[in-house]
mmCIF file of C-alpha atoms in Angstrom:
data_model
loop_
_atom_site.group_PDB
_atom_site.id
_atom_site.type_symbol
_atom_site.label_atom_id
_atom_site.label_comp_id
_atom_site.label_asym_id
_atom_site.label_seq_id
_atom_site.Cartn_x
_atom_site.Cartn_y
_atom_site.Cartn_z
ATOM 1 C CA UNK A 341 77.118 77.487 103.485
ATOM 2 C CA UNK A 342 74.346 78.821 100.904
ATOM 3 C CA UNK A 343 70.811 78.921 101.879
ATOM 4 C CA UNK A 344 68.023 78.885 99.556
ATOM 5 C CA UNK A 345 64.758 79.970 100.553
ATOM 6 C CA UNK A 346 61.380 80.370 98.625
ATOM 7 C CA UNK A 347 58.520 81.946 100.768
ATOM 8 C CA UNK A 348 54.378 81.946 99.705
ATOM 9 C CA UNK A 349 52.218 83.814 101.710
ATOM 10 C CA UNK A 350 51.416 80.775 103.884
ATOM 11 C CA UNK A 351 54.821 78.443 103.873
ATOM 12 C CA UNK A 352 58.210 79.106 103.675
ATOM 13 C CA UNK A 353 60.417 76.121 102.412
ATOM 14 C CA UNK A 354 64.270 76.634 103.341
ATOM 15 C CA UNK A 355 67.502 74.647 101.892
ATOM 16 C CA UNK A 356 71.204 74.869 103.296
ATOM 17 C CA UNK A 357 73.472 73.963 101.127
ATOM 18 C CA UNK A 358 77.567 72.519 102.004
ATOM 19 C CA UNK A 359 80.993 73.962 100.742
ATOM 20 C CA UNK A 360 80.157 71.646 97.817
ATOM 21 C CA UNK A 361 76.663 72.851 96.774
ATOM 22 C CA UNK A 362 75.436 69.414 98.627
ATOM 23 C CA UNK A 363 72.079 69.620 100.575
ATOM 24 C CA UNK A 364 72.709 69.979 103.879
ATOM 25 C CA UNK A 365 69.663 71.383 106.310
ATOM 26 C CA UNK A 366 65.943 71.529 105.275
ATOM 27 C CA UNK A 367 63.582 73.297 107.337
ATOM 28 C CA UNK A 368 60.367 75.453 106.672
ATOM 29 C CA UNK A 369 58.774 78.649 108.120
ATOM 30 C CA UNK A 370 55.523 80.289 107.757
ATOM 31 C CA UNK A 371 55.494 82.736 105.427
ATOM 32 C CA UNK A 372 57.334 85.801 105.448
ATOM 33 C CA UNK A 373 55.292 87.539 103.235
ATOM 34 C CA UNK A 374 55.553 91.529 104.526
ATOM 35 C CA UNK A 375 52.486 92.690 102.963
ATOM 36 C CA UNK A 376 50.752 90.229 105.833
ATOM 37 C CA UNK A 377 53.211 89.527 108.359
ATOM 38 C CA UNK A 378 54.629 91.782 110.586
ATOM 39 C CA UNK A 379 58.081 92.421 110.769
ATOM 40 C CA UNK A 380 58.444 91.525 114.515
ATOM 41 C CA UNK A 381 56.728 88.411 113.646
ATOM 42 C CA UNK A 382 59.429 87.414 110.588
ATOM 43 C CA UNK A 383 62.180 88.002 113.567
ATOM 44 C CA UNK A 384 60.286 85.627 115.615
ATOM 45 C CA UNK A 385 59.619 83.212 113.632
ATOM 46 C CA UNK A 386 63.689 83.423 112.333
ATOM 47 C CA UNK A 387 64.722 82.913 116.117
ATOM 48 C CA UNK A 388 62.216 80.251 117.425
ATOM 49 C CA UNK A 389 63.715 78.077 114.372
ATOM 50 C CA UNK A 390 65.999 75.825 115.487
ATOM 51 C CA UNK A 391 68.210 74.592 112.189
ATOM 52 C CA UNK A 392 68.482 79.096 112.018
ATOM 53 C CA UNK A 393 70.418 79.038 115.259
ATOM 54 C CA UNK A 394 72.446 76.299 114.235
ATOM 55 C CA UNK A 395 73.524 77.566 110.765
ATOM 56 C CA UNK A 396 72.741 81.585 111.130
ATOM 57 C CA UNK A 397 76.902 82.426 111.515
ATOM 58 C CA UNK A 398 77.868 79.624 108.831
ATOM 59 C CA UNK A 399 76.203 80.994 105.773
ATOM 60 C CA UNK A 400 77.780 83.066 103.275
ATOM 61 C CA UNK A 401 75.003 83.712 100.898
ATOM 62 C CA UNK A 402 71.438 84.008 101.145
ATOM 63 C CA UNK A 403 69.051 83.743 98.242
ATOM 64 C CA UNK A 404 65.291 84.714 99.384
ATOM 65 C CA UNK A 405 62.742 84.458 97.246
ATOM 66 C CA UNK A 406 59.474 85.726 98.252
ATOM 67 C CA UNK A 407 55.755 86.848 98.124
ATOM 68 C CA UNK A 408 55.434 90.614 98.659
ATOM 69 C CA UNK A 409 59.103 91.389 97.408
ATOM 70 C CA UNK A 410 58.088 92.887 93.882
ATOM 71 C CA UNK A 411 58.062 96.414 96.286
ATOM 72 C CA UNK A 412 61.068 98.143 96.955
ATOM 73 C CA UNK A 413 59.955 98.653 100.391
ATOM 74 C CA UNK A 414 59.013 95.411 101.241
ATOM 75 C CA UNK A 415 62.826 94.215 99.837
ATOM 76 C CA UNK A 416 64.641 96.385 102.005
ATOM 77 C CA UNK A 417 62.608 95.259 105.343
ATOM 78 C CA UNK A 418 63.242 91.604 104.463
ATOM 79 C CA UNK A 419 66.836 92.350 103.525
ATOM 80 C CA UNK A 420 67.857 94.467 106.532
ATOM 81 C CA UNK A 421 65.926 91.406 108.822
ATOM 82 C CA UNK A 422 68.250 88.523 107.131
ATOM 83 C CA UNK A 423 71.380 90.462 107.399
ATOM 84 C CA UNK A 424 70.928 91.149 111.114
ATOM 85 C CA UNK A 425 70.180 87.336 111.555
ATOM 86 C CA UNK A 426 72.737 85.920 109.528
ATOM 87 C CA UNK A 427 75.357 88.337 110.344
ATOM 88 C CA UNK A 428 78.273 86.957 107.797
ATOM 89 C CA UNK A 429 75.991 86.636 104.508
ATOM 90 C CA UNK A 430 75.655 88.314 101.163
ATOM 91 C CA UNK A 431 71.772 88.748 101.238
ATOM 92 C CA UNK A 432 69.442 88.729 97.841
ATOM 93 C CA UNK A 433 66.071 89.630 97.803
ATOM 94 C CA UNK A 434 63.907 88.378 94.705
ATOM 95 C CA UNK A 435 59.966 88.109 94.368
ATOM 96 C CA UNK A 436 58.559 84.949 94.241
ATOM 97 C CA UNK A 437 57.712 85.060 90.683
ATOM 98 C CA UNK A 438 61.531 85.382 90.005
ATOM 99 C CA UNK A 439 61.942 81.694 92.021
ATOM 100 C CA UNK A 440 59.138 80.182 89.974
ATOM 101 C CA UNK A 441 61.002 81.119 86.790
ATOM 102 C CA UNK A 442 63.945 79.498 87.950
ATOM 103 C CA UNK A 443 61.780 76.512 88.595
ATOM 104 C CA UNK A 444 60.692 75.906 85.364
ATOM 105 C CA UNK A 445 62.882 76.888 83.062
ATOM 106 C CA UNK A 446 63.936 74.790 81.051
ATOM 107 C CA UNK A 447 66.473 76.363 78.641
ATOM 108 C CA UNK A 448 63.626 78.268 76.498
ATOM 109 C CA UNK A 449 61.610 81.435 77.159
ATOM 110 C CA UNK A 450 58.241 80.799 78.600
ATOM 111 C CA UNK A 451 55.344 82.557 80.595
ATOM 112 C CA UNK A 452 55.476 81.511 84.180
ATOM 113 C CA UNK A 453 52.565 80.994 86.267
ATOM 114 C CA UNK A 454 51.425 80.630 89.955
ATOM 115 C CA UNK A 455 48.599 79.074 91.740
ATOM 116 C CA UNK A 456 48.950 78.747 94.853
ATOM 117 C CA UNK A 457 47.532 80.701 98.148
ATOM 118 C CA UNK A 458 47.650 83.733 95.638
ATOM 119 C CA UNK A 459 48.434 84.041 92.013
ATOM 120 C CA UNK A 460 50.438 85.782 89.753
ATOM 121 C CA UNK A 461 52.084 85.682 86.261
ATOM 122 C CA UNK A 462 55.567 86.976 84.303
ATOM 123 C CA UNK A 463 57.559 85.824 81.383
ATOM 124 C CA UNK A 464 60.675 84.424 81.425
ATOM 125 C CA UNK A 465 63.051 84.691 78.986
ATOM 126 C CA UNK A 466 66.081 83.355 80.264
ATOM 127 C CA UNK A 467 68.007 86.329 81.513
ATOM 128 C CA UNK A 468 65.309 88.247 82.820
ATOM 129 C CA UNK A 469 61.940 88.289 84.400
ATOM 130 C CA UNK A 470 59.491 90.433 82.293
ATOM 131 C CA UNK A 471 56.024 91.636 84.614
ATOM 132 C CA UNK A 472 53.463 93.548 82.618
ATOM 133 C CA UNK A 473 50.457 93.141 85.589
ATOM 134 C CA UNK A 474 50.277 94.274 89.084
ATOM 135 C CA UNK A 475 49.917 91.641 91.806
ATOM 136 C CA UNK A 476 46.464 93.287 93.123
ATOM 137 C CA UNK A 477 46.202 90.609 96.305
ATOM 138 C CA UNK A 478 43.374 88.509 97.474
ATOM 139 C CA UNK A 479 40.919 91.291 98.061
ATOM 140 C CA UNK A 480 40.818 92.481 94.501
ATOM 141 C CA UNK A 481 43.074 89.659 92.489
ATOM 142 C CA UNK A 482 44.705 86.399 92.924
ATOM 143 C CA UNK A 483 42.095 84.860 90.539
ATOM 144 C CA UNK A 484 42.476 81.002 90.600
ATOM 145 C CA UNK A 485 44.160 80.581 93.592
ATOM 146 C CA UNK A 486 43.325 78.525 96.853
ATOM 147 C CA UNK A 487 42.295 82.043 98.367
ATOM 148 C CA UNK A 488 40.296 83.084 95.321
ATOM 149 C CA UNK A 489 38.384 79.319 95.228
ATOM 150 C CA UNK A 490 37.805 79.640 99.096
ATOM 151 C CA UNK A 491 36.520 82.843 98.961
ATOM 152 C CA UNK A 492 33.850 81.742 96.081
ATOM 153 C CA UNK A 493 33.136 78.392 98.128
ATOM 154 C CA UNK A 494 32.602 80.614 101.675
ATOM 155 C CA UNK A 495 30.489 83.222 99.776
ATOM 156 C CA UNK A 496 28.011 80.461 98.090
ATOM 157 C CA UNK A 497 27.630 78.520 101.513
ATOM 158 C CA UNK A 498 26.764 81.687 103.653
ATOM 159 C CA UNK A 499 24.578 83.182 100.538
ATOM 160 C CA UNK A 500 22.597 79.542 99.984
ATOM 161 C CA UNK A 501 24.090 78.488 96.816
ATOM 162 C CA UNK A 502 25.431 75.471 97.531
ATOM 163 C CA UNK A 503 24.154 72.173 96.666
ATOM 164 C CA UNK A 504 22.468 70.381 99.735
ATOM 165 C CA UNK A 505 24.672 67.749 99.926
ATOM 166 C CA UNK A 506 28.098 70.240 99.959
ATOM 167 C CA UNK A 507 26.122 72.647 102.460
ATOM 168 C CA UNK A 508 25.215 69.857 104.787
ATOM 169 C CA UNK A 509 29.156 68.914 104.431
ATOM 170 C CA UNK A 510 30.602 72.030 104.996
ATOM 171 C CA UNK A 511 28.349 73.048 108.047
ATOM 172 C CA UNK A 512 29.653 69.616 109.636
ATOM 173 C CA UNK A 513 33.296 70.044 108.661
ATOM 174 C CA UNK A 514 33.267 73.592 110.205
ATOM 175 C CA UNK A 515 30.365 74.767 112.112
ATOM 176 C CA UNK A 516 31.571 78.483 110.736
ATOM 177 C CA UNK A 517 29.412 81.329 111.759
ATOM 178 C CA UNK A 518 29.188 84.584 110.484
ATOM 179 C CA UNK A 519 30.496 86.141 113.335
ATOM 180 C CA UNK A 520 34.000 83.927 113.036
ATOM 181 C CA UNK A 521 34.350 84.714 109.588
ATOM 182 C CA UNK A 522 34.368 88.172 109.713
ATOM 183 C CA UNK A 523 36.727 87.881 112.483
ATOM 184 C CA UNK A 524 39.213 86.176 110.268
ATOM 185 C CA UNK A 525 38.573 88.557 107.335
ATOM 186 C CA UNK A 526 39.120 91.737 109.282
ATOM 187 C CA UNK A 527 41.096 90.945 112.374
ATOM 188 C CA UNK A 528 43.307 88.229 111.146
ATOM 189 C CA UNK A 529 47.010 89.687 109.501
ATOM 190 C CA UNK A 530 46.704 86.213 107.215
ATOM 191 C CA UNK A 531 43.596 86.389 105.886
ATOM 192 C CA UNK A 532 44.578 85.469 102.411
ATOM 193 C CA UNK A 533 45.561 82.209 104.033
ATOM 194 C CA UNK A 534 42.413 81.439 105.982
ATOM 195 C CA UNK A 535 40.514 81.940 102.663
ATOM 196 C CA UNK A 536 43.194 79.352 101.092
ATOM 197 C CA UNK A 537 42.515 77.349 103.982
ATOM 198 C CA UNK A 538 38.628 76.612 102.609
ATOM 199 C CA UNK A 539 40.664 75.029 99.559
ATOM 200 C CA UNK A 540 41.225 71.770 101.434
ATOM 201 C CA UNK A 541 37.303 71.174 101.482
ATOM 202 C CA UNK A 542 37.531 71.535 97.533
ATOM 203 C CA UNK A 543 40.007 69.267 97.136
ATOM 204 C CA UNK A 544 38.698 66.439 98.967
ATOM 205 C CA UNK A 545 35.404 66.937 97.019
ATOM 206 C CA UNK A 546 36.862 67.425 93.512
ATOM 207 C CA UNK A 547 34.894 64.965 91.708
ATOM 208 C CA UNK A 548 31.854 66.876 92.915
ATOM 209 C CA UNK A 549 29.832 68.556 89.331
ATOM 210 C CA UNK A 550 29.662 71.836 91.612
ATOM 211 C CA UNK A 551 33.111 71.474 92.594
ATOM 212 C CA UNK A 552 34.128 71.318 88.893
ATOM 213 C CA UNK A 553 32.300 73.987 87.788
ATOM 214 C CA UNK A 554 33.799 76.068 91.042
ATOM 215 C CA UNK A 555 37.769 75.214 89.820
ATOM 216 C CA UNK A 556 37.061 75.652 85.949
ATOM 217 C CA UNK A 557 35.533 78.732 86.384
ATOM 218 C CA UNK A 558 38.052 80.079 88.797
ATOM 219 C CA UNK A 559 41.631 78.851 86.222
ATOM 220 C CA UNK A 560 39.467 80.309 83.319
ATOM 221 C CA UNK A 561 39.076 83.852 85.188
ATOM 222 C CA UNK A 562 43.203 83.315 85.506
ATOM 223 C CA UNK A 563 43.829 82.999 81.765
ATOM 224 C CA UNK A 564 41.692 85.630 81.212
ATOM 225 C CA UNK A 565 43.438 88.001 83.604
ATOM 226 C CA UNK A 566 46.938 86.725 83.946
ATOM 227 C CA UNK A 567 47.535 84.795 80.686
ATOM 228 C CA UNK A 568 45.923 86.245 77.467
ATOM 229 C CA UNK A 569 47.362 89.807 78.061
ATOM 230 C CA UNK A 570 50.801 88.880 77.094
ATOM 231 C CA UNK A 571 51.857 88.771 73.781
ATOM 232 C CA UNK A 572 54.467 86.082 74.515
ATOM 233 C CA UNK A 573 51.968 83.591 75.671
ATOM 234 C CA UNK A 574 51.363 82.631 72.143
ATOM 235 C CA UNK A 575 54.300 81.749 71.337
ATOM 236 C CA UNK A 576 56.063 79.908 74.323
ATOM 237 C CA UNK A 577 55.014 76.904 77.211
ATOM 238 C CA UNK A 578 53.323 77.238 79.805
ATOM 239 C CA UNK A 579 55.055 76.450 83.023
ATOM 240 C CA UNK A 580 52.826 75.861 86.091
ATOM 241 C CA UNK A 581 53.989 76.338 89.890
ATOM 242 C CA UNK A 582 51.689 75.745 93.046
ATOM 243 C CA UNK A 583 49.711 73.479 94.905
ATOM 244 C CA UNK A 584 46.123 74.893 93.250
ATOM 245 C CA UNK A 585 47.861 74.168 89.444
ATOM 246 C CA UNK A 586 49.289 70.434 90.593
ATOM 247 C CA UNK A 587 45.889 69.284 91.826
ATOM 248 C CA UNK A 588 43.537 70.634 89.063
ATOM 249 C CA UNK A 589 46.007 69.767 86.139
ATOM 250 C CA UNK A 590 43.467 67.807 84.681
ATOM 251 C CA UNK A 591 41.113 70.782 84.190
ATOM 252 C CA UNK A 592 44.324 73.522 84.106
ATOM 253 C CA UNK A 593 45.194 71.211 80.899
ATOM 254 C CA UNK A 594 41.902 70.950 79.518
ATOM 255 C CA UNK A 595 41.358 74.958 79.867
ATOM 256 C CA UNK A 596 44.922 75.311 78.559
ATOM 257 C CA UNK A 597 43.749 73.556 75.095
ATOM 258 C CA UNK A 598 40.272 75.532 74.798
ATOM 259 C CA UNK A 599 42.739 78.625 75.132
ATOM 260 C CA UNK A 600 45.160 76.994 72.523
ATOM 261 C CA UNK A 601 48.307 77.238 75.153
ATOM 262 C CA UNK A 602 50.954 74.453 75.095
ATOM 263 C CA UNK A 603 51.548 73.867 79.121
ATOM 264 C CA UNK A 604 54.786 72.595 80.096
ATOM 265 C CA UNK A 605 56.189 71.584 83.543
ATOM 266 C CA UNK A 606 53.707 72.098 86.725
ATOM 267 C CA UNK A 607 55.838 71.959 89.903
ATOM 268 C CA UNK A 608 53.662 71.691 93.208
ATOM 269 C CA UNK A 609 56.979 73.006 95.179
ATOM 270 C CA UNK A 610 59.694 74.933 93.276
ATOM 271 C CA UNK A 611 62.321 74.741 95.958
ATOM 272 C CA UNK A 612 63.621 71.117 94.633
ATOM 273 C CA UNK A 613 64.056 72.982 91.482
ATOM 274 C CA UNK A 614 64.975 76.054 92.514
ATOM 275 C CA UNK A 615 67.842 74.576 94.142
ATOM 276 C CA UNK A 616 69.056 72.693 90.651
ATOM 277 C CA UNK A 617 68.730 76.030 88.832
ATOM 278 C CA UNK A 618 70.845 77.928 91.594
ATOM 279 C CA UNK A 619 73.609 74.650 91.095
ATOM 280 C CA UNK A 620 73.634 74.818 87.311
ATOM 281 C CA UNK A 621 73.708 79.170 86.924
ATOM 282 C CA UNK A 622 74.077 80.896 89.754
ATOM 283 C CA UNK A 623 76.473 79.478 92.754
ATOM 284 C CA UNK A 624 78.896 78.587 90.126
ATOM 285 C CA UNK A 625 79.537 82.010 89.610
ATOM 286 C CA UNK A 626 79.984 82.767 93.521
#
């Protein structure tokens, strides 16, 4: 049995795969991000999980793919976790950005980008995954994301720069006070994703002339940051993954076209995908 697993800072999505490469299990887990959770919380959250205890001494081969493993560190804690919980697999550690490659590749070179709770960006050339810029987190990066547009949406509401209409909204939909937000922002281990959380609010008020200036200028600050400074990006796709690119791809398109960037596929979830690509190149090979 294979599993499959790509983990964001606030989900983890999990596939098990048969003898014959044929889904088997699906399950998901927070994230298991360990620049933000702890390591006795991954453990936890591994043992609680009741398709793990199941499966855990039927799998042969573990491919994790996850936020926070771009650090050497950070693969070995993850690494030496999933080998003591699935005590007969070949464990391989990857950073997300590797997964979302795999997602949309399509058979060409392209730059791959994410938008989801956080952000990043890499190119993709088919073999291997090229980074050129640091991940810098939600404190200092992750422009466009769902923490980066909750963060802007929080700070305008407390600071009296929303409209009256969103301000009356928001007060109703959450009653936050000061006092519980900087409890979150300091005290919380997943802070990124109670920022992201905001996001929802967004969302549902999309349509909203405020709200559309909020989202454009947020994706524009993400070409400008994660996009323009390769080289490549001129002369490949676009691929998109994450739940912040599949809801805005209206205005992700329209920015794409001021920029002069041909966008290709935008995948909300890449684990459907990542799954095909590890069929067609990788367990082949096992």
């Amino acid at each position: 049995m294979v599993a499959i697993a790509d983990g964001g800072s606030t989900k983890c999505d999990w596939v098990f795969l048969d003898n014959k490469s044929e889904e088997s299990i699906r399950t998901n887990t927070i994230g298991l991000n360990p620049n933000v959770t702890h390591e006795e919380e991954i453990i936890d959250e591994l043992n609680k999980n009741l398709v793990f205890s199941q499966v855990k001494e039927k799998v042969s081969h573990v491919f994790f793919y996850g936020s926070g493993c771009g650090a050497s560190s950070n693969v070995e804690k993850i690494n030496n976790i999933l080998e003591d919980f699935f005590p007969l697999a070949v464990v391989s550690i990857k950073e997300d950005l590797t997964a979302a490659a795999y997602s949309v590749y399509e058979g060409k070179p392209l730059l791959v980008c994410i938008l989801g709770t956080g952000s990043n960006s890499c190119y993709f050339d088919g073999k291997e995954v090229k980074v050129d810029l640091p991940s810098l987190g939600f404190l200092v990066g992750d422009e466009g994301s769902g923490s980066a547009l909750g963060k802007t949406l929080v700070k305008d509401y407390f600071m009296k720069k929303l409209p009256s209409d969103l301000e009356c909204d928001f007060k109703e939909t959450y009653a936050l006070t000061i006092g519980e937000l900087i409890k979150n922002l300091y005290h919380s281990p997943r802070a990124n994703a109670y920022l992201a959380d905001f996001s929802k609010f967004i969302l549902n008020k999309k349509s909203h002339p405020y709200i559309q200036n909020l989202i454009y200028n947020e994706l524009k600050k993400y070409f400008y940051y994660q996009v323009l400074p390769y080289r490549e990006s001129r002369d490949c796709e676009l691929g998109f993954i994450g739940s912040i690119a599949y809801y805005y791809e209206d205005i992700l398109r329209s920015l794409a076209a001021e920029f002069h960037f041909s966008v290709g596929k935008i995948v909300q979830k890449p684990i459907d995908n990542l799954v095909d690509y590890h069929k067609r190149y990788i367990l082949p090979h096992l």
